[in-house]
Amino acid sequence: MSDRSADSAPPRFRRWEQRTEVPLFGASLLFLLGYAVRVLVPEDTEPWRDIALGLVGATWLVFAADYAVRLRLSGLGPRFVRVHWLDTVVLLLPLLRPLRLIRVYTAVQRRREQPRLSLYARVIAYAGATALLLGFSAALAVYDQEHQAPGASIRTFGDAAWWACETLTTVGYGDTVPVTAGGRVVASGLMACGLALLGAVTGSFSSWLVQVFTREDEKRPPERE
């Protein structure tokens, strides 16, 4: 997810990435849990909302500390923000951390000699897991923005989840649409991610079919004239 390959990064930077990607993914799930509790639990429910807010703040501080360490170990200085743009984006918008799933998978596979899944299975699994987490995150965010807005069609979390499914799959029935500025920003980001993930899955599946049919043609005996 950066212009600089992992192989060209300093050894200390690579070791830090390998050791922290999985714990940081766990922290991102805790962040999502805290945010979900904060959004879905009624306002008069205490102390759960305060605990959730503390969890969100604590995990974000972990992300900020990791960003600072990466910046220092990379040796890039101010160029780190441009070269590792995804790290910067997910620090500012932690709900986008599912986009880093590919790094989690890479960090795990570096401990093994060979990946357990084929290329096509890896693409589909990554796209599916990312779509699930992004869809849930976007549903939470748009519900937070919309459910109390005048004239909103997204009043419950179920409405928000249905809207997220429509948007990710690029169906867009139009029965639930964001009306607030914040909700529309979330929708724009989710539409872009949905198109990218759908394209990745479609392209990978098509390539797999072509490969299967090519192997079948190669195994077929030549026709006699």
PDB file of C-alpha atoms in Angstrom:
ATOM      1  CA  MET A   1       0.000   0.000   0.000  1.00  0.00           C
ATOM      2  CA  SER A   2       2.974   2.317  -0.363  1.00  0.00           C
ATOM      3  CA  ASP A   3       5.324   3.321  -3.143  1.00  0.00           C
ATOM      4  CA  ARG A   4       8.210   1.888  -1.225  1.00  0.00           C
ATOM      5  CA  SER A   5       8.492  -1.893  -1.147  1.00  0.00           C
ATOM      6  CA  ALA A   6       8.959  -3.667   2.135  1.00  0.00           C
ATOM      7  CA  ASP A   7      12.230  -5.169   0.904  1.00  0.00           C
ATOM      8  CA  SER A   8      13.793  -1.714   0.416  1.00  0.00           C
ATOM      9  CA  ALA A   9      12.798  -0.460   3.874  1.00  0.00           C
ATOM     10  CA  PRO A  10      15.376  -0.415   6.702  1.00  0.00           C
ATOM     11  CA  PRO A  11      15.684  -3.739   8.601  1.00  0.00           C
ATOM     12  CA  ARG A  12      14.454  -2.221  11.867  1.00  0.00           C
ATOM     13  CA  PHE A  13      11.384  -0.860  10.081  1.00  0.00           C
ATOM     14  CA  ARG A  14      10.598  -4.303   8.602  1.00  0.00           C
ATOM     15  CA  ARG A  15      11.045  -6.015  11.965  1.00  0.00           C
ATOM     16  CA  TRP A  16       8.755  -3.486  13.634  1.00  0.00           C
ATOM     17  CA  GLU A  17       6.076  -4.008  10.968  1.00  0.00           C
ATOM     18  CA  GLN A  18       6.271  -7.784  11.253  1.00  0.00           C
ATOM     19  CA  ARG A  19       5.967  -7.724  15.032  1.00  0.00           C
ATOM     20  CA  THR A  20       3.206  -5.136  15.330  1.00  0.00           C
ATOM     21  CA  GLU A  21       0.776  -5.743  12.432  1.00  0.00           C
ATOM     22  CA  VAL A  22      -1.166  -8.526  14.147  1.00  0.00           C
ATOM     23  CA  PRO A  23      -1.385  -6.754  17.567  1.00  0.00           C
ATOM     24  CA  LEU A  24      -2.421  -3.557  15.775  1.00  0.00           C
ATOM     25  CA  PHE A  25      -5.140  -5.449  13.947  1.00  0.00           C
ATOM     26  CA  GLY A  26      -6.401  -6.620  17.342  1.00  0.00           C
ATOM     27  CA  ALA A  27      -6.299  -3.003  18.534  1.00  0.00           C
ATOM     28  CA  SER A  28      -8.303  -1.947  15.465  1.00  0.00           C
ATOM     29  CA  LEU A  29     -11.001  -4.489  16.371  1.00  0.00           C
ATOM     30  CA  LEU A  30     -11.073  -3.048  19.908  1.00  0.00           C
ATOM     31  CA  PHE A  31     -11.393   0.438  18.402  1.00  0.00           C
ATOM     32  CA  LEU A  32     -14.308  -0.744  16.275  1.00  0.00           C
ATOM     33  CA  LEU A  33     -15.920  -2.397  19.304  1.00  0.00           C
ATOM     34  CA  GLY A  34     -15.584   0.777  21.368  1.00  0.00           C
ATOM     35  CA  TYR A  35     -16.971   2.906  18.555  1.00  0.00           C
ATOM     36  CA  ALA A  36     -19.887   0.512  18.037  1.00  0.00           C
ATOM     37  CA  VAL A  37     -20.793   0.635  21.733  1.00  0.00           C
ATOM     38  CA  ARG A  38     -20.491   4.416  21.734  1.00  0.00           C
ATOM     39  CA  VAL A  39     -22.808   4.731  18.717  1.00  0.00           C
ATOM     40  CA  LEU A  40     -25.376   1.997  19.421  1.00  0.00           C
ATOM     41  CA  VAL A  41     -25.792   2.097  23.195  1.00  0.00           C
ATOM     42  CA  PRO A  42     -28.463   4.607  24.398  1.00  0.00           C
ATOM     43  CA  GLU A  43     -27.122   7.888  25.723  1.00  0.00           C
ATOM     44  CA  ASP A  44     -28.422   7.294  29.254  1.00  0.00           C
ATOM     45  CA  THR A  45     -26.555   3.991  29.536  1.00  0.00           C
ATOM     46  CA  GLU A  46     -23.598   4.501  31.828  1.00  0.00           C
ATOM     47  CA  PRO A  47     -20.801   3.726  32.420  1.00  0.00           C
ATOM     48  CA  TRP A  48     -20.637   1.769  29.162  1.00  0.00           C
ATOM     49  CA  ARG A  49     -20.515   4.814  26.904  1.00  0.00           C
ATOM     50  CA  ASP A  50     -17.698   6.354  28.933  1.00  0.00           C
ATOM     51  CA  ILE A  51     -15.796   3.050  28.909  1.00  0.00           C
ATOM     52  CA  ALA A  52     -16.272   2.808  25.145  1.00  0.00           C
ATOM     53  CA  LEU A  53     -15.008   6.358  24.685  1.00  0.00           C
ATOM     54  CA  GLY A  54     -11.942   5.557  26.786  1.00  0.00           C
ATOM     55  CA  LEU A  55     -11.304   2.428  24.701  1.00  0.00           C
ATOM     56  CA  VAL A  56     -11.551   4.420  21.463  1.00  0.00           C
ATOM     57  CA  GLY A  57      -9.149   7.047  22.774  1.00  0.00           C
ATOM     58  CA  ALA A  58      -6.653   4.504  24.126  1.00  0.00           C
ATOM     59  CA  THR A  59      -6.511   2.489  20.907  1.00  0.00           C
ATOM     60  CA  TRP A  60      -6.123   5.653  18.829  1.00  0.00           C
ATOM     61  CA  LEU A  61      -3.135   6.611  20.998  1.00  0.00           C
ATOM     62  CA  VAL A  62      -1.666   3.180  20.212  1.00  0.00           C
ATOM     63  CA  PHE A  63      -2.102   3.886  16.489  1.00  0.00           C
ATOM     64  CA  ALA A  64      -0.480   7.319  16.881  1.00  0.00           C
ATOM     65  CA  ALA A  65       2.487   5.841  18.768  1.00  0.00           C
ATOM     66  CA  ASP A  66       2.945   3.183  16.068  1.00  0.00           C
ATOM     67  CA  TYR A  67       2.832   5.896  13.382  1.00  0.00           C
ATOM     68  CA  ALA A  68       5.518   7.889  15.212  1.00  0.00           C
ATOM     69  CA  VAL A  69       7.761   4.823  15.529  1.00  0.00           C
ATOM     70  CA  ARG A  70       7.307   3.943  11.845  1.00  0.00           C
ATOM     71  CA  LEU A  71       8.143   7.501  10.847  1.00  0.00           C
ATOM     72  CA  ARG A  72      11.343   7.421  12.901  1.00  0.00           C
ATOM     73  CA  LEU A  73      12.470   3.951  11.779  1.00  0.00           C
ATOM     74  CA  SER A  74      11.738   4.574   8.095  1.00  0.00           C
ATOM     75  CA  GLY A  75      14.461   7.205   7.790  1.00  0.00           C
ATOM     76  CA  LEU A  76      12.272   9.131   5.334  1.00  0.00           C
ATOM     77  CA  GLY A  77      11.565  12.166   7.484  1.00  0.00           C
ATOM     78  CA  PRO A  78       8.697  14.321   6.161  1.00  0.00           C
ATOM     79  CA  ARG A  79       8.500  12.168   3.004  1.00  0.00           C
ATOM     80  CA  PHE A  80       7.020   9.372   5.132  1.00  0.00           C
ATOM     81  CA  VAL A  81       3.602  11.065   4.938  1.00  0.00           C
ATOM     82  CA  ARG A  82       3.626  10.854   1.129  1.00  0.00           C
ATOM     83  CA  VAL A  83       5.322   7.488   0.702  1.00  0.00           C
ATOM     84  CA  HIS A  84       3.242   5.744   3.362  1.00  0.00           C
ATOM     85  CA  TRP A  85       0.045   7.619   2.591  1.00  0.00           C
ATOM     86  CA  LEU A  86      -2.231   4.808   3.726  1.00  0.00           C
ATOM     87  CA  ASP A  87      -0.701   4.867   7.214  1.00  0.00           C
ATOM     88  CA  THR A  88      -1.495   8.579   7.387  1.00  0.00           C
ATOM     89  CA  VAL A  89      -5.064   8.134   6.169  1.00  0.00           C
ATOM     90  CA  VAL A  90      -5.930   5.362   8.630  1.00  0.00           C
ATOM     91  CA  LEU A  91      -4.393   7.355  11.484  1.00  0.00           C
ATOM     92  CA  LEU A  92      -6.759  10.239  10.724  1.00  0.00           C
ATOM     93  CA  LEU A  93      -9.688   7.907   9.927  1.00  0.00           C
ATOM     94  CA  PRO A  94      -9.214   4.735  12.028  1.00  0.00           C
ATOM     95  CA  LEU A  95     -12.435   3.201  10.688  1.00  0.00           C
ATOM     96  CA  LEU A  96     -10.508   2.625   7.431  1.00  0.00           C
ATOM     97  CA  ARG A  97      -7.993   0.321   9.133  1.00  0.00           C
ATOM     98  CA  PRO A  98      -9.561  -2.778   7.466  1.00  0.00           C
ATOM     99  CA  LEU A  99      -7.781  -1.598   4.313  1.00  0.00           C
ATOM    100  CA  ARG A 100      -4.543  -2.695   6.009  1.00  0.00           C
ATOM    101  CA  LEU A 101      -5.655  -6.330   6.168  1.00  0.00           C
ATOM    102  CA  ILE A 102      -3.253  -7.208   3.366  1.00  0.00           C
ATOM    103  CA  ARG A 103      -0.353  -6.139   5.587  1.00  0.00           C
ATOM    104  CA  VAL A 104      -1.609  -8.329   8.407  1.00  0.00           C
ATOM    105  CA  TYR A 105      -1.708 -11.304   6.047  1.00  0.00           C
ATOM    106  CA  THR A 106       1.783 -10.483   4.731  1.00  0.00           C
ATOM    107  CA  ALA A 107       3.208 -10.193   8.240  1.00  0.00           C
ATOM    108  CA  VAL A 108       1.789 -13.607   9.161  1.00  0.00           C
ATOM    109  CA  GLN A 109       2.983 -15.281   5.963  1.00  0.00           C
ATOM    110  CA  ARG A 110       6.543 -14.011   6.408  1.00  0.00           C
ATOM    111  CA  ARG A 111       6.823 -16.451   9.285  1.00  0.00           C
ATOM    112  CA  ARG A 112       6.082 -19.328   6.904  1.00  0.00           C
ATOM    113  CA  GLU A 113       7.901 -20.508   3.810  1.00  0.00           C
ATOM    114  CA  GLN A 114       4.866 -20.514   1.525  1.00  0.00           C
ATOM    115  CA  PRO A 115       1.330 -19.059   1.664  1.00  0.00           C
ATOM    116  CA  ARG A 116      -1.440 -21.509   2.461  1.00  0.00           C
ATOM    117  CA  LEU A 117      -3.869 -20.082  -0.079  1.00  0.00           C
ATOM    118  CA  SER A 118      -3.557 -19.643  -3.829  1.00  0.00           C
ATOM    119  CA  LEU A 119      -3.312 -16.164  -5.309  1.00  0.00           C
ATOM    120  CA  TYR A 120      -6.957 -16.108  -6.370  1.00  0.00           C
ATOM    121  CA  ALA A 121      -8.175 -17.397  -3.010  1.00  0.00           C
ATOM    122  CA  ARG A 122      -6.079 -14.766  -1.234  1.00  0.00           C
ATOM    123  CA  VAL A 123      -7.571 -11.948  -3.326  1.00  0.00           C
ATOM    124  CA  ILE A 124     -11.134 -13.130  -2.725  1.00  0.00           C
ATOM    125  CA  ALA A 125     -10.560 -13.739   0.990  1.00  0.00           C
ATOM    126  CA  TYR A 126      -8.940 -10.328   1.445  1.00  0.00           C
ATOM    127  CA  ALA A 127     -11.678  -8.556  -0.503  1.00  0.00           C
ATOM    128  CA  GLY A 128     -14.418 -10.391   1.397  1.00  0.00           C
ATOM    129  CA  ALA A 129     -12.977  -9.706   4.845  1.00  0.00           C
ATOM    130  CA  THR A 130     -12.255  -6.082   3.962  1.00  0.00           C
ATOM    131  CA  ALA A 131     -15.758  -5.561   2.579  1.00  0.00           C
ATOM    132  CA  LEU A 132     -17.294  -7.032   5.739  1.00  0.00           C
ATOM    133  CA  LEU A 133     -15.285  -4.845   8.119  1.00  0.00           C
ATOM    134  CA  LEU A 134     -15.574  -1.720   5.974  1.00  0.00           C
ATOM    135  CA  GLY A 135     -19.299  -2.228   5.552  1.00  0.00           C
ATOM    136  CA  PHE A 136     -19.805  -2.571   9.304  1.00  0.00           C
ATOM    137  CA  SER A 137     -17.629   0.488   9.970  1.00  0.00           C
ATOM    138  CA  ALA A 138     -19.462   2.557   7.357  1.00  0.00           C
ATOM    139  CA  ALA A 139     -22.844   1.451   8.701  1.00  0.00           C
ATOM    140  CA  LEU A 140     -21.842   2.626  12.180  1.00  0.00           C
ATOM    141  CA  ALA A 141     -20.508   5.937  10.858  1.00  0.00           C
ATOM    142  CA  VAL A 142     -23.522   6.728   8.683  1.00  0.00           C
ATOM    143  CA  TYR A 143     -25.958   5.702  11.430  1.00  0.00           C
ATOM    144  CA  ASP A 144     -24.150   8.042  13.831  1.00  0.00           C
ATOM    145  CA  GLN A 145     -24.524  10.897  11.342  1.00  0.00           C
ATOM    146  CA  GLU A 146     -28.041  10.185  10.094  1.00  0.00           C
ATOM    147  CA  HIS A 147     -30.373   8.680  12.674  1.00  0.00           C
ATOM    148  CA  GLN A 148     -31.302  11.993  14.314  1.00  0.00           C
ATOM    149  CA  ALA A 149     -31.150  14.183  11.194  1.00  0.00           C
ATOM    150  CA  PRO A 150     -34.394  15.822   9.949  1.00  0.00           C
ATOM    151  CA  GLY A 151     -35.829  13.978   6.966  1.00  0.00           C
ATOM    152  CA  ALA A 152     -33.391  11.065   7.265  1.00  0.00           C
ATOM    153  CA  SER A 153     -34.341   7.675   5.838  1.00  0.00           C
ATOM    154  CA  ILE A 154     -31.676   5.892   7.905  1.00  0.00           C
ATOM    155  CA  ARG A 155     -33.264   5.725  11.355  1.00  0.00           C
ATOM    156  CA  THR A 156     -32.031   2.384  12.710  1.00  0.00           C
ATOM    157  CA  PHE A 157     -28.770   0.480  12.540  1.00  0.00           C
ATOM    158  CA  GLY A 158     -30.586  -2.096  10.421  1.00  0.00           C
ATOM    159  CA  ASP A 159     -31.296   0.653   7.869  1.00  0.00           C
ATOM    160  CA  ALA A 160     -27.622   1.618   7.950  1.00  0.00           C
ATOM    161  CA  ALA A 161     -26.471  -1.980   7.455  1.00  0.00           C
ATOM    162  CA  TRP A 162     -28.870  -2.411   4.511  1.00  0.00           C
ATOM    163  CA  TRP A 163     -27.593   0.853   3.006  1.00  0.00           C
ATOM    164  CA  ALA A 164     -23.975  -0.344   3.399  1.00  0.00           C
ATOM    165  CA  CYS A 165     -24.789  -3.605   1.565  1.00  0.00           C
ATOM    166  CA  GLU A 166     -26.452  -1.676  -1.272  1.00  0.00           C
ATOM    167  CA  THR A 167     -23.514   0.716  -1.564  1.00  0.00           C
ATOM    168  CA  LEU A 168     -20.735  -1.879  -1.407  1.00  0.00           C
ATOM    169  CA  THR A 169     -22.376  -3.994  -4.092  1.00  0.00           C
ATOM    170  CA  THR A 170     -23.056  -0.861  -6.203  1.00  0.00           C
ATOM    171  CA  VAL A 171     -26.769  -1.779  -6.387  1.00  0.00           C
ATOM    172  CA  GLY A 172     -28.147   1.427  -4.900  1.00  0.00           C
ATOM    173  CA  TYR A 173     -31.909   0.861  -4.656  1.00  0.00           C
ATOM    174  CA  GLY A 174     -32.363   4.384  -3.322  1.00  0.00           C
ATOM    175  CA  ASP A 175     -34.718   3.417  -0.495  1.00  0.00           C
ATOM    176  CA  THR A 176     -32.171   4.572   2.103  1.00  0.00           C
ATOM    177  CA  VAL A 177     -29.862   7.494   1.326  1.00  0.00           C
ATOM    178  CA  PRO A 178     -27.726   9.805   3.477  1.00  0.00           C
ATOM    179  CA  VAL A 179     -28.993  13.389   3.804  1.00  0.00           C
ATOM    180  CA  THR A 180     -26.262  14.909   5.977  1.00  0.00           C
ATOM    181  CA  ALA A 181     -22.888  16.143   4.756  1.00  0.00           C
ATOM    182  CA  GLY A 182     -21.043  13.676   6.976  1.00  0.00           C
ATOM    183  CA  GLY A 183     -23.189  10.790   5.794  1.00  0.00           C
ATOM    184  CA  ARG A 184     -22.535  11.649   2.160  1.00  0.00           C
ATOM    185  CA  VAL A 185     -18.788  11.792   2.753  1.00  0.00           C
ATOM    186  CA  VAL A 186     -18.970   8.291   4.254  1.00  0.00           C
ATOM    187  CA  ALA A 187     -21.072   7.161   1.286  1.00  0.00           C
ATOM    188  CA  SER A 188     -18.555   8.538  -1.231  1.00  0.00           C
ATOM    189  CA  GLY A 189     -15.691   6.676   0.426  1.00  0.00           C
ATOM    190  CA  LEU A 190     -17.664   3.445   0.643  1.00  0.00           C
ATOM    191  CA  MET A 191     -18.680   3.647  -3.019  1.00  0.00           C
ATOM    192  CA  ALA A 192     -15.043   4.027  -4.058  1.00  0.00           C
ATOM    193  CA  CYS A 193     -13.987   1.096  -1.874  1.00  0.00           C
ATOM    194  CA  GLY A 194     -16.904  -1.008  -3.115  1.00  0.00           C
ATOM    195  CA  LEU A 195     -15.946  -0.473  -6.758  1.00  0.00           C
ATOM    196  CA  ALA A 196     -12.315  -1.354  -6.058  1.00  0.00           C
ATOM    197  CA  LEU A 197     -13.146  -4.510  -4.084  1.00  0.00           C
ATOM    198  CA  LEU A 198     -15.760  -5.654  -6.597  1.00  0.00           C
ATOM    199  CA  GLY A 199     -13.286  -5.132  -9.429  1.00  0.00           C
ATOM    200  CA  ALA A 200     -10.608  -7.107  -7.583  1.00  0.00           C
ATOM    201  CA  VAL A 201     -12.914 -10.062  -6.948  1.00  0.00           C
ATOM    202  CA  THR A 202     -14.363 -10.040 -10.475  1.00  0.00           C
ATOM    203  CA  GLY A 203     -10.935  -9.796 -12.089  1.00  0.00           C
ATOM    204  CA  SER A 204      -9.478 -12.534  -9.898  1.00  0.00           C
ATOM    205  CA  PHE A 205     -12.409 -14.878 -10.548  1.00  0.00           C
ATOM    206  CA  SER A 206     -12.239 -14.255 -14.296  1.00  0.00           C
ATOM    207  CA  SER A 207      -8.486 -14.945 -14.333  1.00  0.00           C
ATOM    208  CA  TRP A 208      -9.041 -18.162 -12.405  1.00  0.00           C
ATOM    209  CA  LEU A 209     -11.670 -19.316 -14.922  1.00  0.00           C
ATOM    210  CA  VAL A 210      -9.358 -18.540 -17.836  1.00  0.00           C
ATOM    211  CA  GLN A 211      -6.566 -20.506 -16.152  1.00  0.00           C
ATOM    212  CA  VAL A 212      -8.849 -23.503 -15.529  1.00  0.00           C
ATOM    213  CA  PHE A 213     -10.140 -23.558 -19.116  1.00  0.00           C
ATOM    214  CA  THR A 214      -6.609 -23.161 -20.477  1.00  0.00           C
ATOM    215  CA  ARG A 215      -5.412 -26.185 -18.500  1.00  0.00           C
ATOM    216  CA  GLU A 216      -8.375 -28.215 -19.754  1.00  0.00           C
ATOM    217  CA  ASP A 217      -7.570 -27.275 -23.355  1.00  0.00           C
ATOM    218  CA  GLU A 218      -3.931 -28.264 -22.871  1.00  0.00           C
ATOM    219  CA  LYS A 219      -4.924 -31.671 -21.485  1.00  0.00           C
ATOM    220  CA  ARG A 220      -7.387 -32.375 -24.314  1.00  0.00           C
ATOM    221  CA  PRO A 221      -5.868 -34.623 -27.025  1.00  0.00           C
ATOM    222  CA  PRO A 222      -5.478 -32.959 -30.418  1.00  0.00           C
ATOM    223  CA  GLU A 223      -8.253 -33.644 -32.897  1.00  0.00           C
ATOM    224  CA  ARG A 224      -7.398 -35.919 -35.825  1.00  0.00           C
ATOM    225  CA  GLU A 225      -7.908 -34.592 -39.296  1.00  0.00           C
TER     226      GLU A 225
END
